[in-house]
């Protein structure tokens, strides 16, 4: 397989812990939800790549979801409102109840449930026990102390109908929102949802990996009133932020799921939702990079329709791509990696933070400090009595002197009344002193509060001034960020155009190379055809010259033969006339045989005998060794079929440095540049005739080998004492006349192998059995 490279923001290896993954991926989203910003995190990959383990984890190795819940409740724990102070309005919003209604709801809950109030004594499911160790616990920075928080878990119903709230955000209608006050309660609600999901999958005969899992965590936040005691009774000041954790179904072909019937249809719907997600991301990327305004098909799937606000800019979106190195998942993994790499190029707008209220900061701390100071001052005046509570009334009663007995013993009792009057006067003085002390303390506290108010006012003015400057800086930074975004988009657009131009240039270069290669091949072919044409012209010129010479000799021979024939006829007539004259003049004489002229040119060639000459008794003449024209310095492929017959002849084709094969093969042809085929056939005289068919080997454009035949050599074996073609001039018959069929010249008495071009001639009347030299096809 050709290696393919993909680029991502960060890559986590097999040794990465769940805590390290949470620090880089999910922790920024948890900090955003605490600061009234939305977040979406989903895992994506093929079945068995570790999506569910990444999201939920296992005991001792908590995943992204348990760690996110633990961080949320560790951060808002001291600032949580009492239960039922916030109440869902069934329209994806929250409203604030008064203290009386919230108290009634709490009493109703306590009377209906038997669960202990303290979350520490609640029994936790063993599958969620020890998910996160105390050493790994963390909390967010910058939590607003002047606000109250509640966390709730959204439990969707069976009928998943989507609605749109007043802020144009999508939500599941009829969704039950459970308020949780601790990490343990959140774990319990989450695990109940997991068990219901497993039961539903079992009833539907469906794999858990082939269904989407959506977990929505809502965090409601409302400011405290001016006193810092209660939540502000204003629905418009309630801010609800969401963190959606999605475990997508496995991304693989329907054929690999081996599903049938309803499971097959459901698997097709799941793959269709994943395809819709890819399509939405591609359209967003095209709109941003190319400046188009195509409609994003969010409504084609419920998953994309539910989270369309996140893709439009209402929060951050992060995706964790899980990869399995299994060879069977190679093609699906490539599609996952390609889609994940493309999603990095999509940018969504960030919403502007909305102010919560106009109250001064630090209200909760000031109220707490005032309560602590008042308690301290009351404790300085005296502690509580034995068995009594430290109330203000008890402290005042303890500061007065005790009253004397009030019984009067008689009319002359002058002691009781003066004592009583004295005690009452002392009490009055003490009361006056306490009033003065109270007024003094009140004035001092009032001056302290006025001083603190003046300091707070000056600090608020300074803060407002700094906020104004910070706003200007933010505007400047936003303008610079917009300019940077514009330049980045322009740069990406230019890079995209450069990539297109580079690809176009590569295509043109490839076409140029192919055309140049074709031109070179055509030029080579033209050169070969021109050389072949010149060779054929030379060959035809040689053939024409040979034919002309042959016919000239043939014409001369025929003319000479005709002249000799006419001379013979004339001589016969002359002889007849002489005989007639002798008969007429001298009478009948003895007839005699006429004599032919003895001159060499008057000799009449004898007819060729059809029967072969008798075999001589002497030893046969050994034919000379003939070297084949195929021998050379080139590398040959010697193709000899198995059907050929081995001949015990002296002349044999000699091909040095040749590869001998019974059948031609591309491997043998690729190593040589010449080819010869040894072919045997029976000639007309019954002898075996061997033909050497030669050719040149050249490479084809497809990478193979081809042979172009250029020459043929013929090797033939014949009897050296075969019938003579000429008469012998040294032998005569009994009457002195030459014998019919004898040879006429000595030079042909030796049996010698003759090699000459096909079509050549030894002279009129001469026939030969020489081997024809090569004949071009």
XYZ file of C-alpha atoms in Angstrom:
777
model
C 0.000 0.000 0.000
C 1.147 3.525 -0.736
C 1.789 5.425 2.549
C -0.538 8.351 3.239
C 0.156 11.223 5.654
C -2.449 13.183 7.642
C -1.946 16.261 9.836
C -3.760 16.869 13.127
C -3.564 19.367 15.962
C -2.241 16.739 18.343
C -1.657 12.984 18.246
C -1.959 10.797 21.364
C -0.038 7.528 21.383
C -0.905 4.219 22.965
C 0.873 5.188 26.206
C -1.234 8.321 26.754
C -3.225 8.200 30.003
C -6.848 9.265 30.420
C -5.731 12.191 32.554
C -3.385 13.538 29.883
C -6.114 13.231 27.264
C -8.575 15.082 29.529
C -6.092 17.918 30.184
C -5.669 18.628 26.468
C -9.148 17.889 25.112
C -12.006 18.179 27.626
C -10.698 20.494 30.359
C -10.964 23.678 28.220
C -14.581 22.780 27.421
C -15.381 22.320 31.145
C -13.866 25.727 31.916
C -16.038 27.210 29.159
C -19.276 25.747 30.543
C -18.489 27.215 33.985
C -17.971 30.597 32.283
C -21.357 30.425 30.489
C -20.109 28.992 27.180
C -21.316 25.927 25.340
C -19.174 22.993 24.221
C -19.499 19.883 22.066
C -17.159 16.898 22.214
C -17.670 13.724 20.204
C -15.613 10.624 19.516
C -15.401 9.295 15.959
C -13.973 6.090 14.505
C -14.705 2.545 13.408
C -16.164 -0.091 15.705
C -13.621 -1.397 18.190
C -11.296 1.612 17.978
C -11.820 2.663 21.645
C -14.495 5.385 21.428
C -16.546 4.233 24.407
C -13.458 3.608 26.541
C -12.226 7.106 25.717
C -15.575 8.608 26.707
C -16.459 6.611 29.855
C -13.290 4.770 30.856
C -13.090 2.037 33.476
C -12.547 1.811 37.275
C -9.241 3.470 38.035
C -9.081 4.969 34.534
C -11.992 7.361 34.294
C -12.761 8.696 30.829
C -13.650 12.156 29.596
C -17.219 12.115 30.952
C -16.485 11.189 34.609
C -13.573 13.612 34.765
C -15.686 16.433 33.327
C -18.414 15.855 35.935
C -15.871 15.697 38.741
C -14.262 18.973 37.680
C -17.648 20.736 37.374
C -18.820 19.841 40.894
C -15.395 20.454 42.429
C -15.533 23.992 41.002
C -19.144 24.967 41.852
C -19.463 22.977 45.096
C -19.328 25.925 47.573
C -21.559 28.103 45.369
C -24.422 25.734 44.623
C -27.946 26.943 45.293
C -30.334 24.941 47.387
C -32.296 22.230 45.635
C -35.296 23.346 43.568
C -34.316 27.040 43.609
C -33.863 26.643 39.832
C -36.693 24.937 37.979
C -36.779 23.877 34.280
C -39.447 25.624 32.197
C -39.760 22.680 29.722
C -38.548 24.989 26.913
C -34.816 24.474 27.260
C -34.601 27.258 29.859
C -34.517 27.809 33.649
C -36.540 29.982 36.008
C -35.901 30.968 39.658
C -38.414 30.012 42.342
C -38.926 31.887 45.593
C -37.756 30.387 48.855
C -41.217 29.180 49.900
C -41.867 27.207 46.684
C -38.374 25.751 46.768
C -38.874 24.685 50.410
C -42.177 23.013 49.582
C -40.587 21.079 46.703
C -37.766 19.939 48.966
C -40.201 18.746 51.626
C -42.211 16.911 48.965
C -39.066 15.206 47.701
C -37.965 14.233 51.214
C -41.357 12.698 51.928
C -41.374 10.671 48.685
C -37.831 9.356 48.596
C -36.007 7.123 51.018
C -32.533 7.998 49.790
C -30.288 9.437 52.524
C -29.643 13.174 52.317
C -25.898 12.965 52.679
C -24.306 11.980 49.365
C -21.263 10.529 51.099
C -23.304 7.695 52.598
C -24.961 6.829 49.269
C -23.990 3.524 47.784
C -22.224 3.921 44.429
C -22.463 1.421 41.612
C -19.350 -0.819 41.738
C -18.764 -0.270 38.011
C -18.276 3.439 38.738
C -16.380 3.063 41.990
C -12.888 4.559 42.085
C -13.240 6.117 38.638
C -11.080 9.093 39.606
C -8.523 9.101 42.395
C -8.406 12.104 44.762
C -4.944 13.001 43.468
C -6.366 13.538 39.963
C -9.223 15.819 41.083
C -9.114 19.353 39.645
C -11.214 22.498 39.575
C -11.626 25.498 37.305
C -10.167 28.935 38.001
C -12.087 32.200 38.002
C -15.458 30.878 39.245
C -17.925 33.725 39.847
C -18.479 33.762 43.614
C -21.424 36.156 43.346
C -23.535 33.608 41.466
C -25.365 30.441 42.364
C -25.137 27.277 40.278
C -27.004 24.064 39.765
C -26.104 21.103 37.571
C -28.609 18.879 35.838
C -28.539 15.856 33.559
C -30.815 15.660 30.517
C -32.555 12.297 30.142
C -34.200 12.067 26.694
C -37.562 10.337 26.204
C -38.324 7.485 23.813
C -39.817 9.794 21.159
C -36.964 12.081 20.125
C -38.764 15.142 18.742
C -36.627 18.251 18.229
C -37.851 21.756 19.039
C -36.372 25.240 18.840
C -36.306 27.572 21.862
C -36.567 31.350 21.959
C -32.807 31.683 21.372
C -33.062 29.477 18.231
C -31.271 26.605 19.973
C -32.377 23.037 19.314
C -33.454 20.720 22.145
C -35.262 17.405 22.621
C -38.900 17.949 23.499
C -40.136 16.167 26.625
C -36.641 15.661 27.951
C -36.455 15.025 31.718
C -33.833 17.158 33.488
C -32.556 15.700 36.763
C -30.911 18.114 39.227
C -27.748 16.707 40.768
C -25.713 18.175 43.615
C -22.560 16.053 43.543
C -20.373 13.931 41.328
C -21.789 10.750 42.856
C -25.364 11.722 41.969
C -24.293 12.585 38.429
C -22.554 9.192 38.125
C -25.692 7.460 39.336
C -27.941 9.223 36.789
C -25.439 8.578 34.020
C -25.132 4.904 34.858
C -28.918 4.480 34.971
C -29.033 5.892 31.442
C -26.292 3.487 30.347
C -28.198 0.517 31.730
C -31.402 1.632 29.990
C -29.447 1.944 26.742
C -28.070 -1.596 27.100
C -31.530 -2.968 27.848
C -32.991 -1.167 24.816
C -30.211 -2.454 22.581
C -30.788 -5.983 23.856
C -34.510 -5.758 23.218
C -33.915 -4.405 19.702
C -31.221 -7.040 19.043
C -28.749 -4.257 18.305
C -25.056 -3.803 19.006
C -24.191 -0.948 21.360
C -21.436 0.214 19.025
C -23.967 0.734 16.212
C -25.959 3.442 18.033
C -25.209 7.044 18.991
C -24.882 7.970 22.691
C -25.604 11.611 23.607
C -24.974 12.994 27.144
C -26.071 16.597 27.803
C -24.842 18.358 30.960
C -26.605 21.653 31.748
C -25.241 24.223 34.157
C -27.612 27.012 35.309
C -26.076 30.191 36.709
C -27.851 33.209 38.252
C -26.457 36.206 40.192
C -27.136 36.871 43.852
C -29.158 39.902 44.929
C -27.616 43.077 46.358
C -27.487 41.622 49.896
C -25.708 38.500 48.680
C -28.155 36.162 50.450
C -30.629 34.946 47.824
C -30.703 34.340 44.081
C -31.946 37.256 42.026
C -35.587 36.692 41.021
C -35.120 37.575 37.329
C -35.424 34.936 34.591
C -33.577 37.115 32.088
C -30.478 37.000 34.295
C -30.381 33.177 34.339
C -27.719 31.814 32.030
C -27.812 28.163 30.957
C -24.736 26.596 29.357
C -24.425 23.071 27.955
C -21.677 20.511 27.505
C -22.637 17.759 25.053
C -20.590 14.553 25.060
C -21.397 12.336 22.060
C -20.192 8.787 21.450
C -20.919 8.290 17.730
C -21.664 4.903 16.247
C -18.956 2.935 14.494
C -18.129 4.194 11.007
C -17.994 1.164 8.705
C -19.803 -0.217 5.709
C -23.176 -1.857 6.196
C -21.890 -5.064 4.580
C -19.331 -5.512 7.389
C -21.988 -5.355 10.119
C -23.594 -8.605 8.829
C -26.970 -7.236 9.804
C -30.275 -8.438 8.396
C -33.853 -7.218 8.393
C -34.593 -4.369 10.802
C -30.964 -4.265 12.014
C -29.858 -3.740 8.426
C -32.273 -0.841 7.979
C -31.155 0.699 11.273
C -27.483 0.315 10.301
C -28.267 2.074 7.032
C -29.905 4.954 8.926
C -26.880 5.255 11.218
C -24.490 5.338 8.250
C -26.756 7.935 6.638
C -26.490 10.164 9.734
C -22.669 9.872 9.670
C -22.688 10.694 5.956
C -24.855 13.752 6.671
C -22.321 14.883 9.299
C -19.522 14.618 6.715
C -21.625 16.504 4.151
C -22.351 19.345 6.599
C -18.650 19.712 7.433
C -17.719 19.725 3.738
C -20.312 22.391 2.911
C -19.122 24.570 5.829
C -15.535 24.199 4.638
C -16.475 25.075 1.069
C -18.463 28.138 2.189
C -15.515 29.435 4.231
C -12.739 28.711 1.758
C -14.510 29.572 -1.494
C -16.776 32.359 -0.236
C -19.975 30.557 -1.281
C -23.268 30.562 0.600
C -24.570 27.040 0.148
C -27.257 25.754 2.471
C -25.925 23.304 5.059
C -28.194 20.195 5.185
C -28.563 20.018 8.983
C -32.139 18.698 8.813
C -31.150 15.544 6.915
C -30.203 13.884 10.214
C -31.317 14.339 13.820
C -27.744 14.328 15.083
C -26.686 17.254 12.889
C -30.024 19.018 13.449
C -29.630 18.799 17.251
C -26.103 20.266 17.207
C -26.456 22.755 14.352
C -26.043 25.712 16.759
C -22.551 24.519 17.666
C -21.526 24.388 14.010
C -22.998 27.882 13.541
C -20.794 29.325 16.295
C -22.653 28.797 19.591
C -19.702 27.161 21.341
C -16.562 25.173 20.750
C -16.565 21.862 18.888
C -13.879 19.231 19.417
C -13.533 15.765 17.925
C -11.433 12.856 19.176
C -10.558 10.454 16.350
C -9.986 6.889 17.543
C -7.861 4.712 15.247
C -7.477 0.934 15.327
C -4.375 -0.444 13.485
C -6.300 -3.579 12.518
C -5.677 -4.558 8.881
C -9.358 -5.305 8.249
C -10.255 -1.681 9.089
C -7.684 -0.195 6.681
C -10.104 1.324 4.147
C -12.580 2.595 6.791
C -9.689 4.080 8.795
C -8.487 5.993 5.729
C -11.966 7.508 5.303
C -12.066 8.443 9.006
C -8.621 10.078 8.852
C -9.477 11.991 5.688
C -12.709 13.331 7.197
C -11.033 14.234 10.501
C -8.264 16.115 8.723
C -10.815 18.077 6.718
C -12.747 19.153 9.837
C -9.691 21.076 11.114
C -10.098 23.560 8.277
C -13.623 24.558 9.417
C -13.833 27.631 11.643
C -16.977 28.758 13.464
C -17.706 32.219 14.888
C -17.495 32.725 18.641
C -20.437 34.452 20.410
C -19.829 37.557 22.516
C -20.077 37.039 26.271
C -23.303 38.430 27.725
C -23.142 40.472 30.994
C -25.060 38.915 33.844
C -26.056 41.917 35.952
C -24.927 45.358 37.113
C -24.308 44.583 40.789
C -20.934 45.196 42.382
C -18.642 42.235 42.668
C -17.842 40.628 46.054
C -21.360 40.645 47.473
C -21.128 37.139 48.875
C -17.825 37.854 50.627
C -19.056 41.111 52.169
C -22.216 39.476 53.506
C -20.205 36.643 54.969
C -17.717 39.049 56.541
C -20.556 41.118 58.101
C -22.123 38.032 59.652
C -18.812 36.883 61.096
C -18.047 40.352 62.554
C -21.473 40.631 64.198
C -21.122 37.185 65.752
C -17.649 38.041 67.070
C -18.771 41.266 68.743
C -21.717 39.647 70.389
C -19.470 36.922 71.737
C -17.092 39.544 73.246
C -19.806 40.815 75.629
C -20.177 37.490 77.342
C -20.556 33.881 76.685
C -23.781 31.921 76.974
C -25.100 30.544 80.295
C -24.923 26.861 81.147
C -27.454 24.999 79.068
C -28.564 28.136 77.211
C -27.998 29.309 73.722
C -25.841 32.384 73.144
C -28.702 34.754 72.305
C -28.622 38.552 72.568
C -31.392 38.539 75.255
C -29.406 36.243 77.566
C -26.315 38.432 77.202
C -28.311 41.557 78.114
C -29.901 39.916 81.143
C -26.537 38.765 82.401
C -25.151 42.352 82.245
C -27.837 43.776 84.675
C -27.314 43.477 88.551
C -29.712 41.093 90.301
C -32.828 42.575 92.010
C -32.948 42.458 95.873
C -35.860 40.817 97.713
C -39.038 42.884 97.294
C -41.024 41.729 100.346
C -41.839 44.510 102.901
C -41.836 43.270 106.460
C -44.003 46.101 107.873
C -44.999 49.711 107.592
C -41.798 50.728 109.254
C -39.589 48.807 106.797
C -37.214 51.429 105.366
C -34.635 49.014 103.959
C -36.422 47.084 101.207
C -37.654 50.028 99.165
C -34.338 51.936 99.247
C -32.523 48.769 98.149
C -34.984 48.249 95.332
C -34.737 51.896 94.280
C -30.953 51.671 94.356
C -30.957 48.505 92.254
C -33.320 50.019 89.734
C -31.189 53.159 89.497
C -28.123 50.984 88.871
C -30.017 49.132 86.171
C -31.064 52.443 84.627
C -27.493 53.664 84.619
C -26.342 50.416 83.054
C -29.095 50.726 80.465
C -27.995 54.274 79.662
C -24.422 53.115 79.395
C -25.475 50.285 77.086
C -27.480 52.682 74.941
C -24.512 54.997 74.694
C -22.232 52.047 73.901
C -24.694 50.788 71.322
C -24.948 54.211 69.694
C -21.195 54.559 69.751
C -20.729 51.121 68.215
C -23.440 51.810 65.655
C -21.840 55.118 64.697
C -18.445 53.475 64.480
C -19.848 50.646 62.338
C -21.670 53.175 60.193
C -18.457 55.154 59.670
C -16.646 51.924 58.816
C -19.355 50.988 56.334
C -19.318 54.468 54.823
C -15.563 54.279 54.494
C -15.824 50.860 52.876
C -18.562 52.145 50.560
C -16.383 55.081 49.524
C -13.436 52.763 48.943
C -15.677 50.368 47.058
C -17.077 53.217 44.974
C -13.588 54.406 44.082
C -12.585 50.842 43.250
C -15.715 50.417 41.152
C -14.897 53.632 39.304
C -11.382 52.377 38.748
C -12.739 49.035 37.627
C -15.156 50.746 35.236
C -12.292 52.810 33.860
C -10.176 49.698 33.437
C -13.116 47.921 31.847
C -13.455 50.762 29.379
C -9.792 50.474 28.506
C -10.100 46.718 28.388
C -13.091 47.064 26.072
C -11.044 49.266 23.754
C -8.240 46.734 23.866
C -10.745 43.966 23.201
C -12.103 45.870 20.230
C -8.594 46.393 18.952
C -7.771 42.740 19.502
C -11.030 41.723 17.852
C -10.242 43.915 14.849
C -6.765 42.441 14.653
C -8.204 38.952 15.039
C -10.707 39.637 12.272
C -7.887 40.916 10.091
C -5.805 37.844 10.919
C -8.776 35.605 10.146
C -9.296 37.408 6.863
C -5.640 37.051 5.969
C -5.659 33.396 7.013
C -8.698 32.730 4.864
C -7.057 34.573 2.004
C -3.875 32.596 2.576
C -5.837 29.342 2.607
C -7.631 30.393 -0.547
C -4.306 31.179 -2.213
C -2.865 27.879 -0.993
C -5.927 26.139 -2.383
C -5.456 27.871 -5.739
C -1.734 27.076 -5.689
C -2.579 23.456 -5.002
C -5.006 23.423 -7.928
C -2.423 25.083 -10.193
C 0.225 22.633 -9.009
C -2.041 19.714 -9.793
C -2.863 21.246 -13.200
C 0.852 21.757 -13.855
C 1.557 18.167 -12.913
C -1.159 17.002 -15.293
C 0.282 19.134 -18.080
C 3.789 17.886 -17.323
C 2.557 14.323 -17.418
C 0.819 14.981 -20.747
C 3.960 16.632 -22.045
C 6.107 13.667 -21.028
C 3.664 11.214 -22.557
C 3.463 13.214 -25.798
C 7.242 13.557 -25.890
C 7.620 9.843 -25.314
C 5.096 9.155 -28.066
C 6.910 11.577 -30.364
C 10.235 9.866 -29.674
C 8.697 6.454 -30.290
C 7.181 7.679 -33.540
C 10.511 9.186 -34.591
C 12.244 5.894 -33.843
C 9.567 4.057 -35.755
C 9.958 6.490 -38.656
C 13.719 6.027 -38.615
C 13.270 2.261 -38.615
C 10.816 2.530 -41.480
C 13.210 4.806 -43.394
C 16.103 2.416 -42.836
C 13.868 -0.481 -43.820
C 12.802 1.456 -46.879
C 16.413 2.155 -47.867
C 17.295 -1.479 -47.267
C 14.323 -2.605 -49.343
C 15.335 -0.151 -52.087
C 18.872 -1.544 -52.050
C 17.506 -5.072 -52.051
C 15.090 -4.319 -54.874
C 17.903 -2.609 -56.761
C 20.017 -5.748 -56.311
C 17.100 -7.954 -57.357
C 16.465 -5.769 -60.408
C 20.153 -5.858 -61.306
C 20.297 -9.624 -60.847
C 17.094 -10.092 -62.822
C 18.403 -7.865 -65.583
C 21.684 -9.739 -65.743
C 19.850 -13.030 -65.625
C 17.527 -12.142 -68.454
C 20.345 -10.705 -70.473
C 22.214 -14.003 -70.135
C 19.002 -15.936 -70.779
C 18.305 -13.914 -73.917
C 21.870 -14.384 -75.089
C 21.629 -18.096 -74.387
C 18.341 -18.360 -76.241
C 19.726 -16.376 -79.179
C 22.804 -18.583 -79.303
C 20.644 -21.694 -79.004
C 18.387 -20.432 -81.789
C 21.346 -19.629 -83.970
C 22.858 -23.060 -83.308
C 19.524 -24.688 -84.063
C 19.218 -22.802 -87.329
C 22.774 -23.685 -88.211
C 22.037 -27.354 -87.457
C 18.930 -27.256 -89.601
C 20.848 -25.559 -92.370
C 23.609 -28.146 -92.074
C 21.042 -30.970 -92.208
C 19.507 -29.469 -95.326
C 22.923 -29.057 -96.865
C 23.729 -32.663 -96.095
C 20.443 -33.808 -97.577
C 21.048 -31.763 -100.669
C 24.527 -33.206 -100.954
C 23.188 -36.742 -100.583
C 20.467 -36.063 -103.132
C 23.029 -34.642 -105.463
C 25.269 -37.681 -104.934
C 22.339 -39.984 -105.572
C 21.413 -38.141 -108.684
C 24.948 -37.917 -109.999
C 26.767 -40.927 -108.726
C 23.969 -43.315 -108.005
C 23.193 -45.061 -104.909
C 26.040 -44.853 -102.376
C 26.454 -46.040 -98.918
C 24.739 -43.883 -96.350
C 26.887 -42.460 -93.563
C 26.256 -40.624 -90.352
C 26.600 -36.864 -90.655
C 29.294 -35.217 -88.531
C 28.592 -32.143 -86.504
C 30.916 -29.216 -86.388
C 33.754 -29.659 -83.966
C 33.973 -26.105 -82.956
C 32.976 -25.387 -79.390
C 30.208 -22.968 -80.237
C 28.532 -25.412 -82.557
C 28.079 -28.021 -79.851
C 24.422 -28.709 -79.118
C 23.682 -29.143 -75.398
C 22.321 -32.554 -74.530
C 19.065 -33.015 -72.790
C 19.179 -33.642 -69.037
C 18.637 -37.240 -68.068
C 15.672 -37.821 -65.798
C 17.321 -40.711 -64.000
C 20.161 -40.089 -61.520
C 23.667 -41.077 -62.444
C 25.046 -44.264 -61.023
C 26.718 -43.972 -57.640
C 30.516 -43.932 -58.036
C 32.551 -46.543 -56.236
C 35.120 -44.059 -54.945
C 34.869 -42.391 -51.517
C 32.418 -39.460 -51.284
C 33.712 -35.957 -51.169
C 33.445 -34.372 -47.684
C 31.465 -31.133 -47.911
C 33.159 -27.980 -46.666
C 32.174 -26.526 -43.302
C 29.643 -23.769 -43.713
C 29.372 -21.068 -41.048
C 25.835 -19.828 -40.482
C 25.156 -16.169 -41.042
C 23.376 -16.149 -37.711
C 26.706 -16.305 -35.856
C 27.722 -12.957 -34.435
C 28.510 -11.011 -31.295
C 24.862 -10.531 -30.372
C 22.909 -12.508 -27.765
C 20.563 -15.014 -29.470
C 17.492 -16.953 -28.421
C 17.854 -20.384 -30.136
C 14.304 -21.760 -30.457
C 14.344 -25.477 -31.413
C 10.986 -27.257 -31.092
C 10.897 -30.766 -29.629
C 9.523 -32.123 -32.930
C 12.771 -31.437 -34.847
C 14.858 -34.410 -36.033
C 18.585 -34.540 -35.283
C 20.572 -34.804 -38.549
C 24.067 -36.236 -38.715
C 25.250 -33.531 -41.076
C 28.552 -31.734 -40.990
C 26.987 -28.345 -41.480
C 25.229 -27.316 -38.285
C 24.056 -23.832 -37.165
C 26.624 -22.457 -34.711
C 25.207 -19.781 -32.344
C 27.667 -18.856 -29.628
C 26.393 -17.175 -26.453
C 22.804 -18.293 -27.188
C 19.908 -19.247 -24.902
C 18.355 -22.513 -26.094
C 14.631 -22.916 -25.500
C 11.887 -25.301 -26.643
C 9.258 -22.547 -26.544
C 9.805 -18.777 -26.558
C 9.280 -16.917 -23.261
C 9.287 -13.259 -22.301
C 12.035 -13.864 -19.747
C 14.393 -15.289 -22.392
C 13.500 -12.589 -24.937
C 14.172 -9.802 -22.413
C 17.812 -10.978 -22.092
C 18.584 -11.111 -25.855
C 18.376 -8.897 -28.899
C 18.251 -11.621 -31.645
C 15.907 -14.547 -32.254
C 16.227 -17.623 -34.509
C 13.683 -20.437 -35.113
C 14.899 -23.818 -36.470
C 12.140 -25.197 -38.723
C 12.274 -28.536 -40.588
C 10.173 -29.638 -43.546
C 10.309 -32.226 -46.344
C 11.475 -30.903 -49.723
C 10.113 -31.970 -53.108
C 12.904 -34.521 -53.591
C 12.123 -36.241 -50.263
C 15.074 -34.769 -48.370
C 14.688 -32.911 -45.051
C 15.119 -29.194 -45.485
C 16.035 -26.993 -42.492
C 15.086 -23.281 -42.369
C 16.578 -20.772 -39.952
C 14.004 -17.968 -39.480
C 15.757 -15.001 -37.874
C 14.435 -11.814 -36.314
C 15.207 -8.870 -34.045
C 13.827 -8.518 -30.505
C 12.560 -5.117 -29.332
C 10.569 -3.837 -26.402
C 6.960 -2.737 -26.689
C 5.374 0.295 -25.071
C 3.440 -1.934 -22.711
C 6.676 -3.304 -21.229
C 6.651 -6.624 -23.130
C 8.850 -8.124 -25.892
C 8.160 -8.511 -29.617
C 10.026 -10.131 -32.532
C 10.276 -8.711 -36.044
C 11.411 -11.355 -38.603
C 14.054 -10.078 -40.990
C 15.819 -13.053 -42.657
C 15.504 -16.742 -43.603
C 18.352 -19.212 -44.254
C 17.738 -22.628 -45.845
C 19.962 -25.679 -45.196
C 19.401 -28.749 -47.417
C 21.137 -32.114 -47.575
C 21.491 -33.933 -50.945
C 23.477 -36.787 -52.515
C 26.957 -35.669 -53.747
C 26.826 -38.099 -56.710
C 23.385 -37.062 -57.914
C 22.467 -36.840 -61.609
C 24.829 -34.653 -63.650
C 23.614 -31.441 -65.177
C 26.249 -31.418 -68.048
C 27.736 -33.864 -70.487
C 31.263 -35.159 -70.247
C 33.403 -34.008 -73.179
C 36.203 -36.542 -72.712
C 34.082 -39.643 -73.403
C 32.647 -40.667 -76.774
C 30.609 -43.515 -77.992
C 31.788 -46.459 -80.109
C 31.319 -44.467 -83.311
C 33.248 -41.504 -81.983
C 30.189 -39.433 -81.090
C 29.711 -38.013 -77.547
C 27.462 -40.047 -75.244
C 24.058 -38.678 -74.335
C 23.846 -37.550 -70.671
C 27.624 -37.391 -70.003
C 29.339 -34.387 -68.462
C 30.896 -31.862 -70.809
C 33.310 -30.082 -68.431
C 35.690 -31.318 -65.782
C 34.991 -28.636 -63.218
C 31.633 -30.124 -62.326
C 33.027 -33.577 -61.644
C 33.757 -32.695 -58.021
C 30.795 -32.713 -55.683
C 31.059 -29.324 -53.948
C 28.415 -27.542 -51.913
C 27.472 -24.337 -53.689
C 26.065 -21.281 -51.866
C 24.635 -18.397 -53.865
C 21.678 -15.985 -53.835
C 18.277 -17.290 -54.682
C 17.436 -16.462 -58.282
C 21.058 -16.386 -59.504
C 22.254 -18.591 -62.428
C 25.383 -20.576 -63.341
C 24.615 -20.215 -67.006
C 22.176 -21.538 -69.558
C 21.312 -25.128 -69.068
C 22.980 -25.453 -65.690
C 20.928 -26.513 -62.686
C 22.229 -26.711 -59.126
C 21.125 -27.849 -55.715
C 23.010 -25.153 -53.782
C 21.715 -23.729 -50.584
C 19.876 -20.460 -51.220
C 21.294 -17.718 -49.152
C 19.085 -15.721 -46.822
C 15.880 -14.443 -48.243
C 14.326 -11.335 -46.707
C 10.642 -11.558 -45.879
